[in-house]
PDB file of C-alpha atoms and ligand atoms in Angstrom:
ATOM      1  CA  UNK A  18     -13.132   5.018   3.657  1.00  0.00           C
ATOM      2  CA  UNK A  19     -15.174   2.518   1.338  1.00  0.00           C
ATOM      3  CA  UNK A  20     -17.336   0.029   3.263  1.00  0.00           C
ATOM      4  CA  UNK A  21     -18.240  -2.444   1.833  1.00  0.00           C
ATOM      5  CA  UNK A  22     -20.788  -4.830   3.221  1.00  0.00           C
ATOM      6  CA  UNK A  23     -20.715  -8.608   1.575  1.00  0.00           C
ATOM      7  CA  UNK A  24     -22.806 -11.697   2.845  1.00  0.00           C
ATOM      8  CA  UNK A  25     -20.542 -13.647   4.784  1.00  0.00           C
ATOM      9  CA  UNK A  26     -16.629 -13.868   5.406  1.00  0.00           C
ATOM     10  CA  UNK A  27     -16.336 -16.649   2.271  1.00  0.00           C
ATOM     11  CA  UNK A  28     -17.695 -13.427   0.142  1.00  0.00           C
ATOM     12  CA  UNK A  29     -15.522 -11.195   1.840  1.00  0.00           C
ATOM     13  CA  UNK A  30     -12.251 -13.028   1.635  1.00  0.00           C
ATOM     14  CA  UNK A  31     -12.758 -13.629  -2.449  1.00  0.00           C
ATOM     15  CA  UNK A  32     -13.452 -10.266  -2.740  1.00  0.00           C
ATOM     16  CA  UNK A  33     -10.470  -9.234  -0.475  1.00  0.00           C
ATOM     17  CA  UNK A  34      -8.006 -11.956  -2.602  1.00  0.00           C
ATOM     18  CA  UNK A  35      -9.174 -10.472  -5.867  1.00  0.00           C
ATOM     19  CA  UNK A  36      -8.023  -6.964  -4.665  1.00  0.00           C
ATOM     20  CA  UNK A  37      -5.117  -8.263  -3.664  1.00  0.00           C
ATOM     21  CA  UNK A  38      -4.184 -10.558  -7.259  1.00  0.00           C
ATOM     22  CA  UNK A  39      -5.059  -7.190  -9.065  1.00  0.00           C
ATOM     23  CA  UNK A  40      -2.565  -5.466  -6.863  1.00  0.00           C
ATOM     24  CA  UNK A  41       0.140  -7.685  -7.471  1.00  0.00           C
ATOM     25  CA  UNK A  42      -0.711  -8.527 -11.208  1.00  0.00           C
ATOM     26  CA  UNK A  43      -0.612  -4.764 -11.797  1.00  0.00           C
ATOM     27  CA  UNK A  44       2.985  -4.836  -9.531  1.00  0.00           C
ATOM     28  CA  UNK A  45       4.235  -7.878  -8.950  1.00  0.00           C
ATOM     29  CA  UNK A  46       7.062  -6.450  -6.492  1.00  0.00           C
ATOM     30  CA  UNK A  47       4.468  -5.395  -4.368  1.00  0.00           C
ATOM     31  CA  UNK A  48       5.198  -4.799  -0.500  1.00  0.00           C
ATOM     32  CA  UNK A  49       2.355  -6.465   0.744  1.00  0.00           C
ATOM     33  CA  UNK A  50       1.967  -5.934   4.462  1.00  0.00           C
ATOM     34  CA  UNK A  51       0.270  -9.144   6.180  1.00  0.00           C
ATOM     35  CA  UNK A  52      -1.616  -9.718   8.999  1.00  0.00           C
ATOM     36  CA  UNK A  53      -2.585 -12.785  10.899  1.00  0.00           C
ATOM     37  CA  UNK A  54      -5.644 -13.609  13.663  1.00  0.00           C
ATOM     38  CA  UNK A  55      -8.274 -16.252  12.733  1.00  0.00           C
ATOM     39  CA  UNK A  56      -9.875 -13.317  10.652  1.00  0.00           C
ATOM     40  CA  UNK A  57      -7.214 -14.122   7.268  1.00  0.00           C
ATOM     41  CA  UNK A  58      -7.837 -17.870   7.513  1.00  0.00           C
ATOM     42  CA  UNK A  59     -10.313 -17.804   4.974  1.00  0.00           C
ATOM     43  CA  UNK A  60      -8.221 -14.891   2.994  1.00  0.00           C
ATOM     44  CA  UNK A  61      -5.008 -17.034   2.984  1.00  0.00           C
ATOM     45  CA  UNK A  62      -6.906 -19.917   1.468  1.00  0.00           C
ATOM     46  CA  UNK A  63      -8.544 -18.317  -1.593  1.00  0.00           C
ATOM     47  CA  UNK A  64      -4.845 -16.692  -2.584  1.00  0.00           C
ATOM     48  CA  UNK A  65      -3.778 -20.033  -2.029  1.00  0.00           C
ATOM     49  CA  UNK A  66      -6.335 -21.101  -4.418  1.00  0.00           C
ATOM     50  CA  UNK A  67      -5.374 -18.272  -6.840  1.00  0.00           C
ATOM     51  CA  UNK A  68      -2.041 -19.134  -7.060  1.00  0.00           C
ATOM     52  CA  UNK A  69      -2.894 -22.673  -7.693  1.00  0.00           C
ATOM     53  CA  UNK A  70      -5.544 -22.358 -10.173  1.00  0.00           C
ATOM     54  CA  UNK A  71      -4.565 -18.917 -11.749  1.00  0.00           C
ATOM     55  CA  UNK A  72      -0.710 -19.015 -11.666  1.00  0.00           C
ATOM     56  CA  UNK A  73      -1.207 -15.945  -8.595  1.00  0.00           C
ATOM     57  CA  UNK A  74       2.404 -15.317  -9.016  1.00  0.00           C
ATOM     58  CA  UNK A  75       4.247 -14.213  -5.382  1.00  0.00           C
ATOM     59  CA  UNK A  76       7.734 -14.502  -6.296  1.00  0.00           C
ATOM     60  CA  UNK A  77       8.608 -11.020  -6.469  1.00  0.00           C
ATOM     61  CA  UNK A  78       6.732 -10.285  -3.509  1.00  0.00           C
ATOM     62  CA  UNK A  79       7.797  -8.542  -0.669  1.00  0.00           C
ATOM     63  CA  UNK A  80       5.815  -8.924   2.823  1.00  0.00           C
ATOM     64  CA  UNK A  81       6.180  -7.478   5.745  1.00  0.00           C
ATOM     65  CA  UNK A  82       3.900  -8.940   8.852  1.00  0.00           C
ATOM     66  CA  UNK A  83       2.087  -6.224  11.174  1.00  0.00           C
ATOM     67  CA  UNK A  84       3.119  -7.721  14.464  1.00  0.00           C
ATOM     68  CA  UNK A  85       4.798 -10.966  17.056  1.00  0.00           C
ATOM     69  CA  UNK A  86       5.095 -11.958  20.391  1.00  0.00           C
ATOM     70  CA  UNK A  87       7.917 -10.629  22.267  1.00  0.00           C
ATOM     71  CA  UNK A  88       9.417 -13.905  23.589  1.00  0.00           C
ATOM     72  CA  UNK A  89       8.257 -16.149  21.167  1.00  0.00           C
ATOM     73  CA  UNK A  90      11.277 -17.935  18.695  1.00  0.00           C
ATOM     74  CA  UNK A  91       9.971 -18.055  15.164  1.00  0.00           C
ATOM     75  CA  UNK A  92       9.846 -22.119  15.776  1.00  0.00           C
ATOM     76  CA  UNK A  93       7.542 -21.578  18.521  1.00  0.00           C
ATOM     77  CA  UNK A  94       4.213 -23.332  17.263  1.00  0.00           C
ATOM     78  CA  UNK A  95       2.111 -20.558  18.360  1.00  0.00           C
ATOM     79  CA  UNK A  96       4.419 -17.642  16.989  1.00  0.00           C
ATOM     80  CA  UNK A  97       3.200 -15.279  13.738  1.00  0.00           C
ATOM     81  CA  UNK A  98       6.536 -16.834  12.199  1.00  0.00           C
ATOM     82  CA  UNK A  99       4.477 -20.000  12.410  1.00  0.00           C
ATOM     83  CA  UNK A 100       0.969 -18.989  11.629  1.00  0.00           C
ATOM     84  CA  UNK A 101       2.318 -17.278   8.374  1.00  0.00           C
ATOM     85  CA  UNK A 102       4.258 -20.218   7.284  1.00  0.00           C
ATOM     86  CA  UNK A 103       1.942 -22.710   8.081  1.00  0.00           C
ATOM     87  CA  UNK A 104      -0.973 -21.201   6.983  1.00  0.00           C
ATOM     88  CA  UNK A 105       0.297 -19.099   3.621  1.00  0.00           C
ATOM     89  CA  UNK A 106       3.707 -18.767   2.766  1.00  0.00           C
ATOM     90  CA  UNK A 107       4.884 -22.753   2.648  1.00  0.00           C
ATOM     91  CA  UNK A 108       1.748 -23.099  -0.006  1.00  0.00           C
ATOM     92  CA  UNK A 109       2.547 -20.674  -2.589  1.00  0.00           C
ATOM     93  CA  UNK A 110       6.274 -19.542  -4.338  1.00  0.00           C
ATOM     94  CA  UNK A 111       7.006 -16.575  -2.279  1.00  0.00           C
ATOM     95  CA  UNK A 112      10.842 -16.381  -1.777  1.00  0.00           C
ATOM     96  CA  UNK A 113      11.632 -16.896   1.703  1.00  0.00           C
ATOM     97  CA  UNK A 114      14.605 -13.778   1.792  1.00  0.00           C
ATOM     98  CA  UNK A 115      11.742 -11.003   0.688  1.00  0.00           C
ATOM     99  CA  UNK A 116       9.530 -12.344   4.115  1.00  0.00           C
ATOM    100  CA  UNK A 117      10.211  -9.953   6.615  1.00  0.00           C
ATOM    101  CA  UNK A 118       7.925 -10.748  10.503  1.00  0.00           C
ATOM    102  CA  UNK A 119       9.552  -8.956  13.951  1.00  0.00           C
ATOM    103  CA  UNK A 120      11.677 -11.639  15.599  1.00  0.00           C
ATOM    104  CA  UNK A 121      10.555 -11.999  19.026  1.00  0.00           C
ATOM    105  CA  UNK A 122      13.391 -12.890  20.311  1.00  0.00           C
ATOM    106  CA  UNK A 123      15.469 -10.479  19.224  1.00  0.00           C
ATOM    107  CA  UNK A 124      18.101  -9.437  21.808  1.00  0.00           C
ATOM    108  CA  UNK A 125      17.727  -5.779  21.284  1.00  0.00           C
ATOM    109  CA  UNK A 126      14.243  -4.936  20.495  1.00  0.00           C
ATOM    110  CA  UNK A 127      14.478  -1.269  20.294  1.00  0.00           C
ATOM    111  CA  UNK A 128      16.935  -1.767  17.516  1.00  0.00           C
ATOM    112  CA  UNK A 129      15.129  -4.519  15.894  1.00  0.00           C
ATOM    113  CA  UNK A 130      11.905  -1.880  15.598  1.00  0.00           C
ATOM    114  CA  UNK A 131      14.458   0.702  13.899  1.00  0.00           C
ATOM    115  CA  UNK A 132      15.841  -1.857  11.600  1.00  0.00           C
ATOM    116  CA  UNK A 133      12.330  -3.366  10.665  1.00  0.00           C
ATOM    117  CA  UNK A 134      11.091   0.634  10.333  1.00  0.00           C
ATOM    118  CA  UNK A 135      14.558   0.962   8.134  1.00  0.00           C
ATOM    119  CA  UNK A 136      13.553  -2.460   5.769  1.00  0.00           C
ATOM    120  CA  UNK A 137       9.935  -0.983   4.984  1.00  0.00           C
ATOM    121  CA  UNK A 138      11.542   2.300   4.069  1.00  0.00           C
ATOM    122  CA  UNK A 139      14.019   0.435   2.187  1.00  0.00           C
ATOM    123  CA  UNK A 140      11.221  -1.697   0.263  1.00  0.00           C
ATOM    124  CA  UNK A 141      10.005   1.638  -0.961  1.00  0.00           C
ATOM    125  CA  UNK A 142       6.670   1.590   1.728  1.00  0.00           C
ATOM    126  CA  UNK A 143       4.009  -0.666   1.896  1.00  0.00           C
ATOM    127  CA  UNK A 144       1.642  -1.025  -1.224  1.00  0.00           C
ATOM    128  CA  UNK A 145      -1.433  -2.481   0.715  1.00  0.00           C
ATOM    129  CA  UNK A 146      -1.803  -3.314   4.248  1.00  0.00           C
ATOM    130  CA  UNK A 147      -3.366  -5.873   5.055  1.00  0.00           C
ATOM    131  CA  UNK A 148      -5.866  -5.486   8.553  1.00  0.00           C
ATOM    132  CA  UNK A 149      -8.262  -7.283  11.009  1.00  0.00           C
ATOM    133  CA  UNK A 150      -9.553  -5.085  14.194  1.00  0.00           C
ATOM    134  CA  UNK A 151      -9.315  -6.480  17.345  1.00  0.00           C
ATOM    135  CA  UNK A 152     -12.770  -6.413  19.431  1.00  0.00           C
ATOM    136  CA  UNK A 153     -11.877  -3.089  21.259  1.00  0.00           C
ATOM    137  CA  UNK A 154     -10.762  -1.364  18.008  1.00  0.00           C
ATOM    138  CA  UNK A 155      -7.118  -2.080  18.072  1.00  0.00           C
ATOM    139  CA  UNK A 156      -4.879  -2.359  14.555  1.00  0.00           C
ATOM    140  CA  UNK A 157      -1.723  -4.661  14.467  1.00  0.00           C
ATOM    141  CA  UNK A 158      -1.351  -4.854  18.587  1.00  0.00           C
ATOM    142  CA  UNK A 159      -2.149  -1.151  18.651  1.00  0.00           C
ATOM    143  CA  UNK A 160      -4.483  -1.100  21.616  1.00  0.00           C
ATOM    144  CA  UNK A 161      -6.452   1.112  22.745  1.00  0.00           C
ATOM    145  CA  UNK A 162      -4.159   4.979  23.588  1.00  0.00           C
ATOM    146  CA  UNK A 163      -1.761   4.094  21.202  1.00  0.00           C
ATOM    147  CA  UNK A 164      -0.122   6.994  19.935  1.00  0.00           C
ATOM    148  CA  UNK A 165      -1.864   7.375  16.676  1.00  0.00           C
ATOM    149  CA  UNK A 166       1.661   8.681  15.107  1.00  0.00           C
ATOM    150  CA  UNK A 167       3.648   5.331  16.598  1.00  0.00           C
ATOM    151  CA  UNK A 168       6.363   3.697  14.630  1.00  0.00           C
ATOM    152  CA  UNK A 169       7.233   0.120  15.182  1.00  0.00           C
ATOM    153  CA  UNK A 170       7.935  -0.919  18.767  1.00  0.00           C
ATOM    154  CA  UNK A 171       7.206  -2.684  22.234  1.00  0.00           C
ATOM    155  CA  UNK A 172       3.609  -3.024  23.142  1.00  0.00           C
ATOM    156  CA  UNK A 173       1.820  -4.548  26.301  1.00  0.00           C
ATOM    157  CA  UNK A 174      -1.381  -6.402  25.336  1.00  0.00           C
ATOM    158  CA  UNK A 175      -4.818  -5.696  27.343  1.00  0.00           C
ATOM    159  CA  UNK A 176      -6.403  -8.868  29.169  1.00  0.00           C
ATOM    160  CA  UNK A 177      -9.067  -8.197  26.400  1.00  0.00           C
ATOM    161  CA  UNK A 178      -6.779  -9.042  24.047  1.00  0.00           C
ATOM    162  CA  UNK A 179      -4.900 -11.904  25.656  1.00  0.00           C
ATOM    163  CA  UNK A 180      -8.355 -13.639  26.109  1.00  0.00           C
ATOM    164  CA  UNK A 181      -9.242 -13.209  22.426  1.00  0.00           C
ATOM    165  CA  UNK A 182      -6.552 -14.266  21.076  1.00  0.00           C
ATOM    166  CA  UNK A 183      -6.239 -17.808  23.357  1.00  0.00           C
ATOM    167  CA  UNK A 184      -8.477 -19.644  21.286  1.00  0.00           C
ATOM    168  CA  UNK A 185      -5.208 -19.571  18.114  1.00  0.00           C
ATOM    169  CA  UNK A 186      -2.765 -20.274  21.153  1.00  0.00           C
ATOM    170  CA  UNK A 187      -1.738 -24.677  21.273  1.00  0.00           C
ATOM    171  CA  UNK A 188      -1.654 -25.950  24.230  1.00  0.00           C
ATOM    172  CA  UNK A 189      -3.166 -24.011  26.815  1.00  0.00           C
ATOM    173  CA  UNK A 190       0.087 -22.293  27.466  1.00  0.00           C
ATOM    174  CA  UNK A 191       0.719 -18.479  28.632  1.00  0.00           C
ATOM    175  CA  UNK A 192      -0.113 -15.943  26.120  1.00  0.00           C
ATOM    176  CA  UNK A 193       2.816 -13.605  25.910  1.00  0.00           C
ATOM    177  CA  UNK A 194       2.196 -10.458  27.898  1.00  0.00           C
ATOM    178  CA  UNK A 195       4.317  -8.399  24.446  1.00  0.00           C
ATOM    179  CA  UNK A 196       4.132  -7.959  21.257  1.00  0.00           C
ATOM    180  CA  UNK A 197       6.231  -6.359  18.866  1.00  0.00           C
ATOM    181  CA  UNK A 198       3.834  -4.203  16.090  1.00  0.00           C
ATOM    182  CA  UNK A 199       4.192  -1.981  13.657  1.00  0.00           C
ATOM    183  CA  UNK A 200       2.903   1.186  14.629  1.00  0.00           C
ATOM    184  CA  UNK A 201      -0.122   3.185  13.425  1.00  0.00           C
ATOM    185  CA  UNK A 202       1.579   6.206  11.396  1.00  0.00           C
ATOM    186  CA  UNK A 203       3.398   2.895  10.544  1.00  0.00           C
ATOM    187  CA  UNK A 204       0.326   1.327   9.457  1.00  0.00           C
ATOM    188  CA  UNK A 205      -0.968   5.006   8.291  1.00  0.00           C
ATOM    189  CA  UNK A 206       2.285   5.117   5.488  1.00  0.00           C
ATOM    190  CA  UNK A 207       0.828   2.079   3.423  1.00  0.00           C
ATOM    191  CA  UNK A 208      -0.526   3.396  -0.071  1.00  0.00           C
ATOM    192  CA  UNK A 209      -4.037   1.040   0.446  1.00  0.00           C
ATOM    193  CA  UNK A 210      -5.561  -0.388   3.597  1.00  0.00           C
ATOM    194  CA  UNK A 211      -7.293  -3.468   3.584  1.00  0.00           C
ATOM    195  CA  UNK A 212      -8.881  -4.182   6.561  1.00  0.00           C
ATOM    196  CA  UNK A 213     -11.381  -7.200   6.887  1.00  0.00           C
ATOM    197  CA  UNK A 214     -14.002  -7.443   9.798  1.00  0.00           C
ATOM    198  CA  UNK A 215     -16.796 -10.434  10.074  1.00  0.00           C
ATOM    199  CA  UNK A 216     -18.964 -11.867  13.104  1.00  0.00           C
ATOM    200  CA  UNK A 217     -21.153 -10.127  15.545  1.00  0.00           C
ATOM    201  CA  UNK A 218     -18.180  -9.828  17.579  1.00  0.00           C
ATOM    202  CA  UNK A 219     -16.318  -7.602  15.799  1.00  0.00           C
ATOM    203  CA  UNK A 220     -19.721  -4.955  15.231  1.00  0.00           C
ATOM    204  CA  UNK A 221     -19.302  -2.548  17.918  1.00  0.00           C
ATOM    205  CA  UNK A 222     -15.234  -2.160  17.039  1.00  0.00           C
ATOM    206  CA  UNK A 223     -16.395  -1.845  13.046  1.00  0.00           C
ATOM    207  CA  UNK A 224     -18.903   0.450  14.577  1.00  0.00           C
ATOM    208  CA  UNK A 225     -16.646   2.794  16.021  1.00  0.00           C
ATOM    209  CA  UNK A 226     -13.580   2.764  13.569  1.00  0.00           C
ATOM    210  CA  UNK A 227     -16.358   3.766  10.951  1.00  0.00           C
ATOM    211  CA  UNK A 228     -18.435   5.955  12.525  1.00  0.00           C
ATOM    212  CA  UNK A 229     -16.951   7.039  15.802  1.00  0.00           C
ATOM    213  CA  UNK A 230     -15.084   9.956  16.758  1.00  0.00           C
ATOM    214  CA  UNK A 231     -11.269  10.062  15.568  1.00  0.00           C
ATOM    215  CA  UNK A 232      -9.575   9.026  18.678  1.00  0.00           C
ATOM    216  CA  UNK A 233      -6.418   6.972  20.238  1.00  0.00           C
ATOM    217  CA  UNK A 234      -9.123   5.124  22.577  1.00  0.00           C
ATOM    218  CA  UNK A 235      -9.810   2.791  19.579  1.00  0.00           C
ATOM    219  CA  UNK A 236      -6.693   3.258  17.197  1.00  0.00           C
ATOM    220  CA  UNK A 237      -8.416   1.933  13.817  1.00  0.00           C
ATOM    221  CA  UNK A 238     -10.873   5.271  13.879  1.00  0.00           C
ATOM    222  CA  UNK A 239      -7.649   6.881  12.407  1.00  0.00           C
ATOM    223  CA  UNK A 240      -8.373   4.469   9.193  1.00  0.00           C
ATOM    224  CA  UNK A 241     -10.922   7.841   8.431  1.00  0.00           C
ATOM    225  CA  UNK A 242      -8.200  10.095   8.036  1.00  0.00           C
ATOM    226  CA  UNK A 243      -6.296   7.813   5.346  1.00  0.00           C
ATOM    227  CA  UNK A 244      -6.195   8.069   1.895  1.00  0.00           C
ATOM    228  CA  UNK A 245      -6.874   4.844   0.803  1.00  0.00           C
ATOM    229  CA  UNK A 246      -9.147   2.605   3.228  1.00  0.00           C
ATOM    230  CA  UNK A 247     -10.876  -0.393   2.015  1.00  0.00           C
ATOM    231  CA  UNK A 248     -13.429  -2.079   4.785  1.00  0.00           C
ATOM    232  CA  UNK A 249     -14.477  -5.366   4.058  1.00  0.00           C
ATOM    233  CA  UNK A 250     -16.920  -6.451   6.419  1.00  0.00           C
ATOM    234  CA  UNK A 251     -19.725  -8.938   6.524  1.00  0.00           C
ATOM    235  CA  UNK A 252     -23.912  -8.573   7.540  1.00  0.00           C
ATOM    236  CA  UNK A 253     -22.530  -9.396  10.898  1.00  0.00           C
ATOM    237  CA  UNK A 254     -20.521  -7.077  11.449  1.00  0.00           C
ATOM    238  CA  UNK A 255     -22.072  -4.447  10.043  1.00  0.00           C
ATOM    239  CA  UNK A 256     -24.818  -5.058  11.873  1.00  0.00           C
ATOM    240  CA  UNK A 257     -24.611  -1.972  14.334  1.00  0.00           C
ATOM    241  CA  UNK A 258     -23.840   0.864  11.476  1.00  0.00           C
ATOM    242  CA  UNK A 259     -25.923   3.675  11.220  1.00  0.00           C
ATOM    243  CA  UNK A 260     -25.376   3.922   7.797  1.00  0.00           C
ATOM    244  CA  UNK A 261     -25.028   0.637   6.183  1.00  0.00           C
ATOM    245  CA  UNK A 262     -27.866   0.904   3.878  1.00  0.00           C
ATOM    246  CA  UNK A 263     -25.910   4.180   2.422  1.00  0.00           C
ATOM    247  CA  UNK A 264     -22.609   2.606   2.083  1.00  0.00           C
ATOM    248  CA  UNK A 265     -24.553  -1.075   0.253  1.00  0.00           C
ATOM    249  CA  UNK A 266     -26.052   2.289  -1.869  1.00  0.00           C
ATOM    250  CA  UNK A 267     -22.593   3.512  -3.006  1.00  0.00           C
ATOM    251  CA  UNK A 268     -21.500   0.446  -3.610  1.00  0.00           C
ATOM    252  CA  UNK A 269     -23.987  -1.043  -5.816  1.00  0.00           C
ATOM    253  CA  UNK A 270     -23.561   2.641  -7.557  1.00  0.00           C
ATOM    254  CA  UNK A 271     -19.858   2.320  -8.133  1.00  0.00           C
ATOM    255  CA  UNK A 272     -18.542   3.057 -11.838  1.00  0.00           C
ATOM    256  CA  UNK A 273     -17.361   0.360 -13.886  1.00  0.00           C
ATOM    257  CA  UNK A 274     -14.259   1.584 -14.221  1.00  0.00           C
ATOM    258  CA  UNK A 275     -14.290   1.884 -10.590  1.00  0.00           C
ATOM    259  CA  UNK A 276     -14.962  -1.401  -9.555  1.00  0.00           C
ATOM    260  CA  UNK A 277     -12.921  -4.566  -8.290  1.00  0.00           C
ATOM    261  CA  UNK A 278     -12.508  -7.212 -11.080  1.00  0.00           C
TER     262      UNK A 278
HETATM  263  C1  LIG B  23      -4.496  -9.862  16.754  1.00  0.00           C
HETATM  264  C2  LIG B  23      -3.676  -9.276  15.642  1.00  0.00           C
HETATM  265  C3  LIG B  23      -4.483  -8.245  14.896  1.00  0.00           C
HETATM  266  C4  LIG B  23      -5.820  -8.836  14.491  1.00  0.00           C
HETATM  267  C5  LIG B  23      -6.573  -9.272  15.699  1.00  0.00           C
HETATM  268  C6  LIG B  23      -7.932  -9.852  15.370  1.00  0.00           C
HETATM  269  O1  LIG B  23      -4.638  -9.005  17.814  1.00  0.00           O
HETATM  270  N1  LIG B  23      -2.483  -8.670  16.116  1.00  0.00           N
HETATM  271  O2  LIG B  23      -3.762  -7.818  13.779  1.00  0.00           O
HETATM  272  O3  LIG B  23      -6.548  -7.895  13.789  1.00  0.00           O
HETATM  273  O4  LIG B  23      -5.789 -10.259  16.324  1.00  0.00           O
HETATM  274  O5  LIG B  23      -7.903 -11.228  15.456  1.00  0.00           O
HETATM  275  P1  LIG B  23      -9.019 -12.194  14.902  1.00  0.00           P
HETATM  276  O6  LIG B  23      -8.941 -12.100  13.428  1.00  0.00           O
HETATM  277  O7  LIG B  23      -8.605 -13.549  15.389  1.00  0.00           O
HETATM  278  O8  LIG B  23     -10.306 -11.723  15.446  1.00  0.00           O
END
């Protein structure tokens, strides 16, 4: 796992968008696996910005989102479909047939997981993953005893959840009680993990997934066991590591050749 420890979530999401330029500059059919929560709002603006000042260039892009509500049409206002479109894809030149997000509607949703499993496979596996951490340590809607070897498929949310998830939810309506996710040996296939963490909120989850004990009780502690995790974080939310002043250390020591550009 890197950690890496930046000021505030504006440093951390230009940081996180360069990563992900250099990714698909250096492949530009990258499968990019996306995530949503309030988390890549900042993130989704600066490769915005990149695409509009720097010619970022998504049009042979593939993307695959993490997760939806079961129940939800893509139309809904409050569905991923909608967060994604509205907040990313309609403002840069990704082509609408490589976007892949589980439909929540779906009439059969055990085959929808296979075929979305099948697709990923198909796309040659994801190149980076995209991540945010839900406050008790969940990964796409992976909560808490999640088989850590899952593959895409029905989930119940906690209340947890529900609640912290309202405030992106119009209307005061229902938050659905299901969710459709990608699983965590899923999540675990991706080549690179980028997963991005800021506010005092999120400091006991970073806590754990970093230095905790490997365990299904807060799925994201399996990020230690994968080959290529990259934890973007900010002051707050690093704020109860034991070891952040090692991990600002091997940063600030990282080889040129090493380092993001
Ligand atoms: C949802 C998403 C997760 C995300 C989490 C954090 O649960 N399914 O992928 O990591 O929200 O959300 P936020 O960024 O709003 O804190």
């Amino acid at each position: 796992m890197e950690i890496i420890i930046e000021r505030d979530k504006e440093t951390g999401s230009k940081l996180a968008a360069r990563i992900i330029a250099s990714q698909i500059k250096k492949k530009p059919d990258s499968v990019l696996g996306l995530a949503t929560g309030s988390t890549q709002l900042t993130l989704y603006k600066e490769l915005i910005e990149l695409h509009k000042t720097e010619e970022l260039d998504f049009s042979s892009v593939i993307s695959f989102n993490l997760d939806e509500y079961v129940g939800l049409s893509p139309e809904h206002k409050s569905s991923y479909h909608s967060y994604m479109w509205n907040n990313f894809f309609n403002h840069i030149n990704i082509k609408n047939h490589r976007v892949h997000i589980p439909n929540g509607i779906a009439p059969d949703i055990e085959d929808h997981c296979k075929q979305y499993e099948g697709a990923i496979k198909a796309a040659g596996g994801i190149d980076l993953q995209l991540l945010g951490i839900g406050s008790d340590g969940h990964i796409g809607f992976n909560e808490p005893t999640s088989s850590l070897s899952s593959r895409t498929r029905i989930k119940t949310l906690t209340q947890k959840t529900i609640m912290d998830n309202s405030p992106l939810f119009k209307d005061n309506e229902e938050i659905p009680r299901h969710v459709i996710t990608m699983g965590v040996g899923t999540i675990m296939e991706s080549k690179t993990c980028l997963l991005l963490a800021f506010g005092k909120q999120k400091a006991e989850a970073v806590k754990l997934m970093v230095e905790g004990p490997i365990s299904s009780d807060a799925p994201a502690t399996i990020l230690q066991m994968h080959q290529k995790a990259i934890i973007i974080i900010d002051e707050e939310a690093a704020s109860s590591l034991k070891r952040a002043d090692y991990y600002k250390w091997v940063y600030s020591n990282k080889p040129d050749w090493q380092k993001y550009s």
